[in-house]
Coordinates of C-alpha atoms in Angstrom, one line a residue:
M11 CA -50.6 50.6 0.5
K12 CA -51.6 47.3 2.0
R13 CA -51.3 45.7 -1.4
L14 CA -47.7 47.0 -1.8
F15 CA -46.9 45.7 1.7
Y16 CA -48.4 42.3 0.8
I17 CA -46.4 42.0 -2.4
A18 CA -43.2 43.0 -0.5
A19 CA -43.8 40.5 2.3
L20 CA -44.5 37.7 -0.3
A21 CA -41.3 38.5 -2.1
T22 CA -39.4 38.4 1.2
L23 CA -41.0 35.1 2.2
S24 CA -40.2 33.5 -1.2
G25 CA -36.6 34.6 -0.9
A26 CA -36.4 33.1 2.6
I27 CA -37.8 29.8 1.4
L28 CA -35.3 29.6 -1.5
E29 CA -32.5 30.6 0.8
G30 CA -33.5 27.8 3.2
C31 CA -33.7 25.4 0.4
N32 CA -30.2 26.3 -0.8
T33 CA -28.9 26.0 2.8
T34 CA -30.1 22.4 2.9
G35 CA -28.8 21.7 -0.6
C36 CA -32.1 20.4 -2.0
T37 CA -32.1 22.6 -5.1
E38 CA -28.6 21.3 -6.0
N39 CA -29.1 17.7 -4.9
Q40 CA -32.7 16.7 -4.7
N41 CA -31.8 13.1 -3.9
S42 CA -29.9 11.5 -1.0
V43 CA -26.8 10.1 -2.6
P44 CA -23.8 8.8 -0.6
L45 CA -20.5 10.3 -1.7
A46 CA -17.4 8.0 -1.4
G47 CA -13.8 9.1 -1.5
F48 CA -10.7 7.0 -2.5
Y49 CA -7.9 6.5 0.0
S50 CA -4.6 4.6 0.2
M51 CA -4.7 1.9 2.8
S52 CA -0.9 2.1 3.5
T53 CA -0.8 5.9 4.1
G54 CA -4.5 6.9 4.7
D55 CA -4.1 9.8 2.3
A56 CA -6.7 10.6 -0.4
V57 CA -5.7 9.3 -3.8
A58 CA -6.8 9.7 -7.4
I59 CA -7.0 6.5 -9.3
D60 CA -7.4 6.0 -13.0
S61 CA -8.7 3.1 -15.1
L62 CA -11.6 2.3 -12.8
A63 CA -15.1 1.4 -14.0
I64 CA -17.7 1.6 -11.3
A65 CA -21.4 0.8 -11.9
G66 CA -24.4 -0.5 -10.0
E67 CA -25.0 -4.2 -10.2
G68 CA -27.6 -4.9 -12.9
A69 CA -27.2 -1.4 -14.5
P70 CA -26.7 -1.2 -18.3
N71 CA -23.1 -1.3 -19.5
D72 CA -23.2 2.4 -20.4
S73 CA -24.6 3.5 -17.0
L74 CA -21.2 3.9 -15.4
L75 CA -20.8 6.0 -12.3
L76 CA -17.1 6.4 -13.1
G77 CA -15.6 5.6 -16.4
P78 CA -12.1 4.0 -17.0
S79 CA -11.0 7.1 -19.0
E80 CA -11.5 9.3 -16.0
R81 CA -9.0 9.8 -13.1
G82 CA -11.2 10.0 -10.1
S83 CA -10.8 10.6 -6.4
Q84 CA -14.4 10.2 -5.4
V85 CA -17.7 8.8 -6.7
Y86 CA -21.4 9.1 -6.0
L87 CA -23.1 5.7 -5.1
P88 CA -26.9 6.1 -5.4
L89 CA -28.9 3.7 -3.3
R90 CA -32.1 2.1 -4.6
S91 CA -35.2 3.4 -2.8
D92 CA -37.3 0.3 -3.7
R93 CA -34.9 -2.1 -2.0
N94 CA -32.9 -2.3 1.2
V95 CA -29.7 -3.5 -0.5
T96 CA -27.6 -2.1 -3.3
T97 CA -24.4 -3.6 -4.8
F98 CA -21.7 -1.8 -6.8
V99 CA -19.0 -3.4 -9.0
I100 CA -15.5 -1.9 -9.3
K101 CA -13.6 -3.1 -12.3
Y102 CA -9.9 -2.5 -12.5
M103 CA -9.0 -1.7 -16.1
Q104 CA -5.2 -1.2 -15.7
K105 CA -3.2 -3.2 -18.2
A106 CA -1.8 -5.6 -15.6
L107 CA -5.3 -6.3 -14.2
A108 CA -7.8 -6.0 -17.1
E109 CA -6.9 -9.2 -18.8
Y110 CA -7.7 -11.1 -15.6
D111 CA -11.1 -9.4 -15.0
V112 CA -10.1 -8.3 -11.6
E113 CA -13.0 -6.6 -9.8
D114 CA -14.4 -5.9 -6.3
R115 CA -18.0 -5.7 -5.2
I116 CA -19.4 -3.5 -2.4
T117 CA -22.9 -4.2 -1.0
F118 CA -24.7 -1.7 1.3
Y119 CA -27.6 -2.8 3.5
Y120 CA -29.8 0.1 4.7
E121 CA -33.2 1.3 5.8
S122 CA -34.9 3.9 3.7
T123 CA -37.3 6.6 5.1
P124 CA -39.4 9.1 3.1
W125 CA -38.6 12.6 4.1
F126 CA -40.5 15.8 3.2
A127 CA -38.2 18.7 2.8
S128 CA -40.6 21.5 2.0
E129 CA -43.3 22.5 -0.6
E130 CA -40.5 24.0 -2.8
C131 CA -38.0 21.2 -2.4
G132 CA -40.5 18.3 -2.3
A133 CA -40.0 14.9 -0.8
M134 CA -37.0 12.5 -0.9
Y135 CA -35.6 9.5 0.9
H136 CA -33.1 9.4 3.7
Y137 CA -31.1 6.2 4.2
R138 CA -29.6 4.7 7.3
I139 CA -26.7 2.3 6.4
T140 CA -26.8 -0.7 8.7
R141 CA -24.1 -3.0 7.2
V142 CA -21.5 -3.1 4.5
S143 CA -19.9 -6.2 2.9
H144 CA -17.2 -6.3 0.2
T145 CA -14.6 -8.4 -1.6
S146 CA -10.9 -7.7 -1.2
Q147 CA -9.1 -8.1 -4.5
I148 CA -7.7 -4.5 -4.5
L149 CA -10.2 -2.9 -2.1
D150 CA -8.9 -3.4 1.4
S151 CA -11.7 -1.9 3.5
V152 CA -14.7 0.5 3.6
G153 CA -15.1 3.2 6.2
I154 CA -18.3 5.1 7.1
S155 CA -18.1 8.3 9.1
D156 CA -21.9 8.9 9.2
S157 CA -24.4 6.1 8.6
L158 CA -27.2 8.6 7.9
V159 CA -27.4 9.6 4.2
T160 CA -29.3 12.8 3.4
N161 CA -29.4 15.2 0.5
I162 CA -26.7 17.4 2.1
E163 CA -23.5 16.8 0.0
S164 CA -20.9 15.4 2.3
Q165 CA -18.3 12.6 1.9
T166 CA -19.2 10.1 4.4
I167 CA -17.8 6.9 2.9
G168 CA -14.1 6.0 2.4
L169 CA -12.9 3.3 0.0
Y170 CA -9.4 2.2 1.0
F171 CA -7.4 0.6 -1.7
R172 CA -4.1 -1.3 -1.5
T173 CA -1.8 0.9 -3.5
S174 CA 2.0 1.0 -3.9
D175 CA 3.9 3.4 -1.8
P176 CA 5.6 6.0 -4.2
D177 CA 8.5 6.3 -1.8
E178 CA 9.2 2.5 -1.9
P179 CA 11.8 1.5 -4.6
E180 CA 10.7 -0.8 -7.2
N181 CA 13.7 -3.1 -6.6
P182 CA 14.4 -3.3 -2.9
E183 CA 18.0 -3.1 -1.8
T184 CA 19.8 -6.4 -1.1
P185 CA 22.8 -6.8 1.1
D186 CA 26.2 -6.6 -0.6
N187 CA 27.3 -9.9 -1.9
P188 CA 30.4 -11.3 -0.2
E189 CA 33.5 -11.8 -2.2
N190 CA 33.1 -15.5 -2.4
P191 CA 29.4 -16.3 -1.6
D192 CA 28.5 -20.0 -1.2
T193 CA 26.0 -19.9 -4.1
P194 CA 25.7 -21.9 -7.3
E195 CA 26.6 -18.7 -9.2
N196 CA 29.9 -18.3 -7.4
P197 CA 30.8 -21.7 -6.0
D198 CA 34.0 -22.3 -4.0
T199 CA 36.4 -23.7 -6.5
P200 CA 40.1 -24.5 -5.9
D201 CA 42.7 -22.1 -7.3
T202 CA 43.5 -22.8 -10.9
P203 CA 46.9 -22.3 -12.4
E204 CA 47.7 -19.3 -14.5
N205 CA 47.8 -21.4 -17.6
P206 CA 44.7 -23.6 -17.5
D207 CA 45.6 -25.4 -20.8
E208 CA 48.7 -27.0 -19.2
P209 CA 48.2 -30.1 -17.2
V210 CA 48.5 -29.6 -13.5
T211 CA 51.1 -31.8 -11.8
P212 CA 51.1 -32.0 -8.1
E213 CA 54.3 -31.3 -6.3
N214 CA 54.4 -34.8 -4.8
P215 CA 52.6 -37.1 -7.2
D216 CA 51.4 -40.4 -5.9
T217 CA 53.8 -42.5 -8.1
P218 CA 55.0 -45.9 -7.1
D219 CA 58.3 -46.1 -5.4
E220 CA 61.3 -46.9 -7.6
P221 CA 62.2 -50.5 -7.4
D222 CA 65.1 -51.5 -5.2
T223 CA 68.3 -51.7 -7.2
P224 CA 70.9 -54.3 -6.3
N225 CA 73.9 -53.2 -4.4
T226 CA 77.0 -52.7 -6.5
P227 CA 80.2 -54.3 -5.4
D228 CA 82.6 -52.2 -3.5
D229 CA 86.0 -51.3 -4.9
N230 CA 87.6 -54.0 -2.7
P231 CA 85.3 -56.9 -2.2
E232 CA 86.2 -59.8 0.0
G233 CA 86.7 -62.1 -3.0
P234 CA 87.6 -61.5 -6.6
A235 CA 84.7 -60.7 -8.7
P236 CA 84.2 -62.9 -11.7
S237 CA 85.1 -61.5 -15.1
D238 CA 84.5 -62.4 -18.6
N239 CA 88.0 -64.0 -18.9
T240 CA 87.8 -66.2 -15.9
T241 CA 88.2 -69.9 -16.8
V242 CA 87.6 -72.9 -14.6
S243 CA 89.9 -75.9 -14.8
H244 CA 88.9 -79.5 -14.0
D245 CA 91.4 -82.1 -12.7

């Protein structure tokens, strides 16, 4: 009877240990790994971004935390337990950016502390993030809601990217052009005649005044006017 009770108690105790381990998440996540989500800087909303390649600095090329073929909204950023600093590189593989090798770098500074969970779950490290630095090509800022990183899965880091607003038109509206804007495309030109091929003559051309013509004799001048048949006699 005592033996049966012992076996039952042992089974109950083992179940309690496993349940407690599941509660802390150690059976699913036996390492303390920060989880970072992607957000739009302009709206503050969570976003899913494609064509990102994220890896730890110094990791092999095939050791990507997020591949460019995936469309991700969050990523795990494991910290190195043998150091107090870890740097991650974000490469932007979109067509407009890939040819220019646009990338951002995030560096976490932290303190690591060994932590013993239980005999079943074992030991692991907890991290306390003390400082973050980053470049700002596309990444605008990094937010941290909890500096303590444990094995409990929780998104405590936010990566805020400069993204275009989907409601914003690609070609912003411009004010209506006036009928005759003073621009080189539509300069103020004088009115042209209906028939441009014909020369334009002004109404009052600047032509020299007509020369004065001699006065013609009146019908009854004071003296006779000479004629072709007039002769002059000499004494």
